[in-house]
Tab-separated table of C-alpha atoms in Angstrom:
chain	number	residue	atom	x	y	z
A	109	UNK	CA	-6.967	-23.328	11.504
A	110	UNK	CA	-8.406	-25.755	9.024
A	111	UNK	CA	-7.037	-25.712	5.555
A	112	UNK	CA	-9.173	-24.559	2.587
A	113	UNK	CA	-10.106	-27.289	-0.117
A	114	UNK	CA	-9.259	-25.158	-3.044
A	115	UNK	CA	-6.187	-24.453	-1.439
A	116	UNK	CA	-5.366	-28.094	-1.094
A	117	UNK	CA	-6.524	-28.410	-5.261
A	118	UNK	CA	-4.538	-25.593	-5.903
A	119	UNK	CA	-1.156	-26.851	-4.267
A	120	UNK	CA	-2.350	-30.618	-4.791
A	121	UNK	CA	-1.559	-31.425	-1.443
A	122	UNK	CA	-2.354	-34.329	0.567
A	123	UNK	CA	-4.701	-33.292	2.979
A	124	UNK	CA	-4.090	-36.225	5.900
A	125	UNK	CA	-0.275	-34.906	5.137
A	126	UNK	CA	-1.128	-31.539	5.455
A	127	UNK	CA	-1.483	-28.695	8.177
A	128	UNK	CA	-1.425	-24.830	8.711
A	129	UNK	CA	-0.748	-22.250	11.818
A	130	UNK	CA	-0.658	-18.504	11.842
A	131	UNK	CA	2.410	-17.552	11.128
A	132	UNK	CA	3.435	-13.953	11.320
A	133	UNK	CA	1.464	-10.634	11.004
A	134	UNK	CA	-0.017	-8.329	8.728
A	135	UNK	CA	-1.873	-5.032	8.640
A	136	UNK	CA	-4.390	-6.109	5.455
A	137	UNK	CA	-4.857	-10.125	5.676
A	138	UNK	CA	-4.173	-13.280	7.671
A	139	UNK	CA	-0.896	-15.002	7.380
A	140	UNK	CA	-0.443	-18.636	7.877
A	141	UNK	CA	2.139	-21.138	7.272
A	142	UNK	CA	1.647	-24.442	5.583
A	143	UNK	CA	2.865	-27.739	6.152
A	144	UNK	CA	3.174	-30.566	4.242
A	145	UNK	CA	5.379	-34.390	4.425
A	146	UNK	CA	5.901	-35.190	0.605
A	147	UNK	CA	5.734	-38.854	-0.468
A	148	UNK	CA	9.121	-39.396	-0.823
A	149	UNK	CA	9.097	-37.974	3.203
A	150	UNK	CA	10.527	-34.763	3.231
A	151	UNK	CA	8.879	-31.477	4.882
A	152	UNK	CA	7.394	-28.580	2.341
A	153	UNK	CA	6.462	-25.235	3.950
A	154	UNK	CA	4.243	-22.589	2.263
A	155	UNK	CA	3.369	-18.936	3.105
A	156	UNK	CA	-0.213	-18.072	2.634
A	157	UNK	CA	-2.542	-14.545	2.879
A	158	UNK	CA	-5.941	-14.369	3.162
A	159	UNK	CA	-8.472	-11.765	3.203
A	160	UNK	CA	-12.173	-10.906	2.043
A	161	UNK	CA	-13.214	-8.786	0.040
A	162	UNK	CA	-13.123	-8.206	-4.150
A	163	UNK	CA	-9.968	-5.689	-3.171
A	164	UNK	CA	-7.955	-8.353	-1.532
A	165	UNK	CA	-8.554	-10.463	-4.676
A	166	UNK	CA	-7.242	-7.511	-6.720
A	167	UNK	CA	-4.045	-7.267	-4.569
A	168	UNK	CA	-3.203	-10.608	-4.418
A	169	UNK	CA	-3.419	-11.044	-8.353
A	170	UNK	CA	-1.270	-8.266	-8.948
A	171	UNK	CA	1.290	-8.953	-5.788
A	172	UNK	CA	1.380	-12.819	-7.478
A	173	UNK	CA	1.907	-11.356	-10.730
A	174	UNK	CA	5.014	-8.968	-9.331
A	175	UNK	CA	6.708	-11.659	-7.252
A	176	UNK	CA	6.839	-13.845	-10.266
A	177	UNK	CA	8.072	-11.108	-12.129
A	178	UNK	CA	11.096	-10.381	-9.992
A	179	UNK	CA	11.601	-14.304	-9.085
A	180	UNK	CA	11.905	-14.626	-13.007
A	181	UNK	CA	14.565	-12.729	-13.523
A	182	UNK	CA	16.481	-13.038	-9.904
A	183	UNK	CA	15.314	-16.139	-8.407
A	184	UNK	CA	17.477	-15.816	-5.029
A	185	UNK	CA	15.927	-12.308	-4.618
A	186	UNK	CA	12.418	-13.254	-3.931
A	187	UNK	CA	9.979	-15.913	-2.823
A	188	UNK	CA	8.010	-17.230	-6.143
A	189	UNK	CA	4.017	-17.007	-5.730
A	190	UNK	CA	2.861	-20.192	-6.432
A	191	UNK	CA	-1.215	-19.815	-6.442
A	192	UNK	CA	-3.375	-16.843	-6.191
A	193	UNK	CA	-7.571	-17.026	-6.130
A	194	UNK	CA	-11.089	-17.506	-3.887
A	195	UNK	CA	-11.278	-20.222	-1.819
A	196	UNK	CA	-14.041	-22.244	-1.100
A	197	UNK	CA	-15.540	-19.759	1.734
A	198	UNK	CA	-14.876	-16.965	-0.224
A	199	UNK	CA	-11.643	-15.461	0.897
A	200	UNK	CA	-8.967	-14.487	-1.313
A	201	UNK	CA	-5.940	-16.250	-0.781
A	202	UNK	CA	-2.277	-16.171	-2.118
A	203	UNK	CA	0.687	-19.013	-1.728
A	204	UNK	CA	4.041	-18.573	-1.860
A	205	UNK	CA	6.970	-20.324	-1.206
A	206	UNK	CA	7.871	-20.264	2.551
A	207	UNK	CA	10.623	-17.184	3.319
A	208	UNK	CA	12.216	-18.616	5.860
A	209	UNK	CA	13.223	-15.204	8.171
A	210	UNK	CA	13.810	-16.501	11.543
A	211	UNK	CA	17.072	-17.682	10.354
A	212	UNK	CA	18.351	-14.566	9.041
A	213	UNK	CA	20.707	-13.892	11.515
A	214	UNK	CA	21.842	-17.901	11.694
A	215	UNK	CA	25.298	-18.794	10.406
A	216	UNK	CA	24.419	-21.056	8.442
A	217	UNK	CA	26.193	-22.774	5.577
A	218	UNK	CA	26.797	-20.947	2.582
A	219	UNK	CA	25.688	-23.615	-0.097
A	220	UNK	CA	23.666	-23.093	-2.355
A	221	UNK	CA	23.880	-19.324	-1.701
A	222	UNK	CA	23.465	-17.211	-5.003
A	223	UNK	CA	27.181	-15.199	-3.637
A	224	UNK	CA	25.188	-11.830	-4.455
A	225	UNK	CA	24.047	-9.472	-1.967
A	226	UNK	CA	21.051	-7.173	-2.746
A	227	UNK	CA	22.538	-4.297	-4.313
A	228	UNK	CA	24.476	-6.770	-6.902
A	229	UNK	CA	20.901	-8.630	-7.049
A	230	UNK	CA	18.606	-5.147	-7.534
A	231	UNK	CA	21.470	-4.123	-10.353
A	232	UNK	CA	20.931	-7.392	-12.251
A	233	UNK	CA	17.099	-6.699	-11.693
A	234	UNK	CA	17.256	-3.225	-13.382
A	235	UNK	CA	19.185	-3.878	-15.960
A	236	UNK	CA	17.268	-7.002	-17.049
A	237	UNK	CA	14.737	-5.870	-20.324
A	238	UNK	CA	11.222	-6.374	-19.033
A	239	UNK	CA	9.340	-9.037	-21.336
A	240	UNK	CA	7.152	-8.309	-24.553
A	241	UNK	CA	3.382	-8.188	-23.317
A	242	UNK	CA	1.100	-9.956	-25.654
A	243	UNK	CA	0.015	-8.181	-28.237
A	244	UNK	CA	3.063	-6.035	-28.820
A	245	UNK	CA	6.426	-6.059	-30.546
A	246	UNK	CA	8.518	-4.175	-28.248
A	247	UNK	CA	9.167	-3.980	-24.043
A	248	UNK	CA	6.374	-1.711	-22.585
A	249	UNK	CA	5.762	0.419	-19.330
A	250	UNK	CA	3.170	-1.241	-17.440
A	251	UNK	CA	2.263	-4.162	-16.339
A	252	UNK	CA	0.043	-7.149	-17.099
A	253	UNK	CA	-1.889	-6.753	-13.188
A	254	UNK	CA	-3.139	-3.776	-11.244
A	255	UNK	CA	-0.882	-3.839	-7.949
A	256	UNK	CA	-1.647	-2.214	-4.819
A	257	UNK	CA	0.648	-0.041	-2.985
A	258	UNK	CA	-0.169	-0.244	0.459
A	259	UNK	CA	-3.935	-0.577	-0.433
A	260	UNK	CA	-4.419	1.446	-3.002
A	261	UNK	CA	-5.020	0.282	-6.401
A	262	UNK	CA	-2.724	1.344	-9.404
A	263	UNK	CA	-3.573	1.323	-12.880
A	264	UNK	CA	-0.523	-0.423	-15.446
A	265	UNK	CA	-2.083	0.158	-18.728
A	266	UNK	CA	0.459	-0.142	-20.982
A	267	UNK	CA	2.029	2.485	-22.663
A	268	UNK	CA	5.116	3.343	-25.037
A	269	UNK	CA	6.161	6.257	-23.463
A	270	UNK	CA	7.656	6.124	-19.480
A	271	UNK	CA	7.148	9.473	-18.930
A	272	UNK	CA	3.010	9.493	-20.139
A	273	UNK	CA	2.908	6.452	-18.375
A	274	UNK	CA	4.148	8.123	-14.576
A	275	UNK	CA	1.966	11.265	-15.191
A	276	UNK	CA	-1.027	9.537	-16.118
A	277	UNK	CA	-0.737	6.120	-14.476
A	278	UNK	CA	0.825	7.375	-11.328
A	279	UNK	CA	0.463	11.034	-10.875
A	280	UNK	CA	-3.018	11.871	-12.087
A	281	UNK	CA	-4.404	8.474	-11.618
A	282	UNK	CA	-3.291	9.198	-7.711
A	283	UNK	CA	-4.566	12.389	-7.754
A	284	UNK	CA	-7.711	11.400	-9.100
A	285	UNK	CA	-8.406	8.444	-5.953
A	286	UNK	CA	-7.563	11.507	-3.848
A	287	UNK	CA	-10.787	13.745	-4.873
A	288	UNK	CA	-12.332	10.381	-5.022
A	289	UNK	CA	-11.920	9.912	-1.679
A	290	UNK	CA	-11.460	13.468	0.189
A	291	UNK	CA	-12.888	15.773	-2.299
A	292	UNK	CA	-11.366	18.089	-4.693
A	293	UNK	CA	-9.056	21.186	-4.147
A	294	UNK	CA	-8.372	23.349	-6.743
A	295	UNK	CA	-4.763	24.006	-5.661
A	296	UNK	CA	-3.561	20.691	-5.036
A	297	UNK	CA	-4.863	19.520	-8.457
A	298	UNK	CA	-3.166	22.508	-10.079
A	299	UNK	CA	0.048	21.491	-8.365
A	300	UNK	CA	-0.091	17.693	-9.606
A	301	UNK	CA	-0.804	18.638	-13.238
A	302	UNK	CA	1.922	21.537	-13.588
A	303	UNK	CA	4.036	19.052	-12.241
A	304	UNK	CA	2.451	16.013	-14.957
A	305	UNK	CA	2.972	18.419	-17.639
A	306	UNK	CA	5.814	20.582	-17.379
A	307	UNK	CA	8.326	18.495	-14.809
A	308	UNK	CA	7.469	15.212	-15.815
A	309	UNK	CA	8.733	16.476	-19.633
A	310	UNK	CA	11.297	18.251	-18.635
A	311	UNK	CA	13.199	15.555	-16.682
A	312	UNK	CA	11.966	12.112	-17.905
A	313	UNK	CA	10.238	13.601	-21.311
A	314	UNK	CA	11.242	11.190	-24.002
A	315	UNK	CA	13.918	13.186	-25.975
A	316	UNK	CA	15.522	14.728	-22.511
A	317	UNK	CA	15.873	11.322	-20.220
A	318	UNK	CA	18.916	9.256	-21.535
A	319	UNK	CA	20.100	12.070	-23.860
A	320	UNK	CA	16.867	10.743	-26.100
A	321	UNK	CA	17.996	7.960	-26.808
A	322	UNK	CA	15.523	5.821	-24.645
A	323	UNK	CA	14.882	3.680	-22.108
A	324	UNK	CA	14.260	-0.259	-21.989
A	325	UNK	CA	11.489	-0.869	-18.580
A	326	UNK	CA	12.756	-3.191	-16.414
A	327	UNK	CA	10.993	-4.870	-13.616
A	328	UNK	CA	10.950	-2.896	-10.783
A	329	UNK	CA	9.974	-3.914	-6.888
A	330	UNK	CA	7.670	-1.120	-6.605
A	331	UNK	CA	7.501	-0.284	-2.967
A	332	UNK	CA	10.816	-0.831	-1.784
A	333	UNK	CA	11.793	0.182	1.975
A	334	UNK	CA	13.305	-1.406	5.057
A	335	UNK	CA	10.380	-3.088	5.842
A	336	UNK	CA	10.127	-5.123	2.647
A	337	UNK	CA	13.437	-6.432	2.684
A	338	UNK	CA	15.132	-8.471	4.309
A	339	UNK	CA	17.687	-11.650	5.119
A	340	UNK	CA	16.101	-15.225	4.962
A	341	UNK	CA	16.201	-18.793	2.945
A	342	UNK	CA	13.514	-19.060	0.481
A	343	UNK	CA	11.834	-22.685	0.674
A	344	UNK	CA	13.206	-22.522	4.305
A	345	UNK	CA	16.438	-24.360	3.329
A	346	UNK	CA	19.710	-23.539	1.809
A	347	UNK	CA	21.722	-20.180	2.425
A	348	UNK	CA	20.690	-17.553	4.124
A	349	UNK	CA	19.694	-14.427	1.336
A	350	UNK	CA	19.452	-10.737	1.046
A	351	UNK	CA	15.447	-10.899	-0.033
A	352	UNK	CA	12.366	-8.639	-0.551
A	353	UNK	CA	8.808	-9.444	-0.425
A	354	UNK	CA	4.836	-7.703	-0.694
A	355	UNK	CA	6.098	-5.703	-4.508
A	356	UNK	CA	4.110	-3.510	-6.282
A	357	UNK	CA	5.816	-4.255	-9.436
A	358	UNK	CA	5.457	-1.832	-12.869
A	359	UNK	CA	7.939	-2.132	-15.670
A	360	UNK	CA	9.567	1.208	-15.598
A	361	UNK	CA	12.554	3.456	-15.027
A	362	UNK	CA	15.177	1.874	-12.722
A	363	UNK	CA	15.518	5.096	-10.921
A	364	UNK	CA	11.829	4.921	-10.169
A	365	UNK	CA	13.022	2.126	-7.672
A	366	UNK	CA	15.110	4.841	-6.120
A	367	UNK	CA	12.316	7.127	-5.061
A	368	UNK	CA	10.576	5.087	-2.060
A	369	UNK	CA	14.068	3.791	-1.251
A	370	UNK	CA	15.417	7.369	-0.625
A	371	UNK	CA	11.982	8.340	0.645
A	372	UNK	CA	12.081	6.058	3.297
A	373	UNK	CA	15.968	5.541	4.007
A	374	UNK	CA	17.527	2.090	5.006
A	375	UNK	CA	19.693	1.746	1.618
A	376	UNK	CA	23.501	3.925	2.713
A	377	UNK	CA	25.970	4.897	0.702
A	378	UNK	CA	28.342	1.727	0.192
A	379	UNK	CA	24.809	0.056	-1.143
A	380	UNK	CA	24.573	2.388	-3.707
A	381	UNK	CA	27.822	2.792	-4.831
A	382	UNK	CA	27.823	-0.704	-5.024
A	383	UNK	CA	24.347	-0.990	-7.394
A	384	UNK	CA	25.149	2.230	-9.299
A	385	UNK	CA	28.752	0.257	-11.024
A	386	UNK	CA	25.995	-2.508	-11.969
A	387	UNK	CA	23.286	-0.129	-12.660
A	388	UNK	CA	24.792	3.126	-13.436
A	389	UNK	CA	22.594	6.508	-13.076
A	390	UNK	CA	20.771	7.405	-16.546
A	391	UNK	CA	21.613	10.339	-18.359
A	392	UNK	CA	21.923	13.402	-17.915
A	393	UNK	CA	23.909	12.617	-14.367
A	394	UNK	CA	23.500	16.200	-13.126
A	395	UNK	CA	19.447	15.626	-12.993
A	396	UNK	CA	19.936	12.183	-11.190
A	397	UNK	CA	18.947	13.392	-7.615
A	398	UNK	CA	15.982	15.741	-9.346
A	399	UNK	CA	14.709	12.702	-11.279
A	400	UNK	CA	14.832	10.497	-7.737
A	401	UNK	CA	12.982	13.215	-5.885
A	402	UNK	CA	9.952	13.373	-8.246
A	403	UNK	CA	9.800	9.555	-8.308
A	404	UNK	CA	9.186	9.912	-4.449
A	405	UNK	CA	5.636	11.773	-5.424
């Protein structure tokens, strides 16, 4: 493999310094791994995607956009994204720091390690206030990217309201790339918006969920399952790390987190007990495992 120009702009590396290999696999793009010798002499690794294509540019500026997000507010939890674009033959690429995974089972030694494991580091996550956006006084719902979920595009307009935002920004905006793509059926859509305008109020409405009183968004993963976590050292040095990686991140509902995890299993008991004294369920508690199962729509 040879290694892009912009790329090597973009990451200011030296290029006589510099190399890259595959590295791993991916359903949607080309991974690689870069090396680099520093001047002072020591190695640098990098993790890079590419693919073509105006939609790979659109998920790599919104999965950029999330893992900075989450690395912001829990740096051990995540690799940061350190450049995002079109290279010089077109492709979209995005850069990383290197997650180091085929250490994850080492015993290696424990400095530098954050001491947290991933429930205590997804508790500090959700109940971290997600940033003002530009332009606004208060924490929204949204977020400032479209991400991609798998590959399909969702739409983060921001909003005030967390339960307008999942009907219209999740719900019907899903529904709608359905008859986009397989044509309409009357029942179906008459499912989706009974369920956008009557459960949606009734459970997460915005004088029902937290006994009215509100909720502050908080960054959230987005598409959280076994496969996107992990145990590695980000950089490829230091401890080895509970971690996650490819987010779809919104500012939302912490117990939207919930619904792919549950969806999709991998997360037992002792895990949650252990993130729900950090993050504790929203009120009212009797509608917790009601509110989970709609976020799995």
């Amino acid at each position: 493999m040879k290694l892009d120009p912009c790329i090597i702009r973009a990451l200011s590396l030296d290029p006589a310094a510099s190399t890259v290999a595959t590295h791993g696999s991916s359903g949607f793009n080309a991974t690689a791994k870069i090396s680099t010798t520093l001047k002072d002499g020591t190695e640098k690794y990098y993790f890079m995607k590419t693919a073509p294509g105006k939609d790979a540019e659109l998920m790599f500026r919104g999965e950029h956009a999330s893992l900075n997000a989450i690395h912001g507010v829990v740096p051990s939890l995540c690799p940061a994204s350190l450049a995002t674009g079109v290279s010089d033959d077109g492709s979209a690429f995005l850069v990383t720091d290197f997650l180091d995974m085929a250490s994850r089972t080492a015993n290696g030694s424990s400095e530098g390690s954050s001491g947290m494991s991933l429930a205590m580091k997804l508790g500090k996550l959700h109940t971290t206030p997600a940033p003002v956006p530009e332009g606004y006084s208060k924490p929204m719902f949204g977020f400032p990217e479209t991400t991609c979920c798998g590959d399909t595009p969702q739409p983060n307009e921001y909003k005030g309201s967390w339960a307008e935002f999942y009907s219209q920004n999740r719900l019907l905006a899903i529904l709608e790339k359905c008859e986009r793509n397989n044509g309409k059926d009357a029942e179906f859509r008459s499912l989706v918006e009974e369920t956008a305008t009557a459960v949606v109020p009734r459970l997460i409405g915005d004088d029902h969920l937290n006994n009215g009183h509100g909720i502050i968004p908080v960054v959230i993963h987005g598409d959280l399952w076994s496969g996107n976590k992990g145990r590695g050292r980000i950089g490829g040095k230091g401890a080895v790390e509970d971690v996650i990686f490819d987010p779809s991140a919104v500012y939302g509902h912490s117990e939207y987190e919930l619904g792919i995890m549950n969806m999709f299993g991998g997360f037992g008991k002792n895990f949650f007990d252990e993130y729900h004294k950090i993050c504790p369920k929203t009120p009212p508690v009797d509608e917790y495992g009601d509110r989970v199962k709609l976020y799995e729509l």
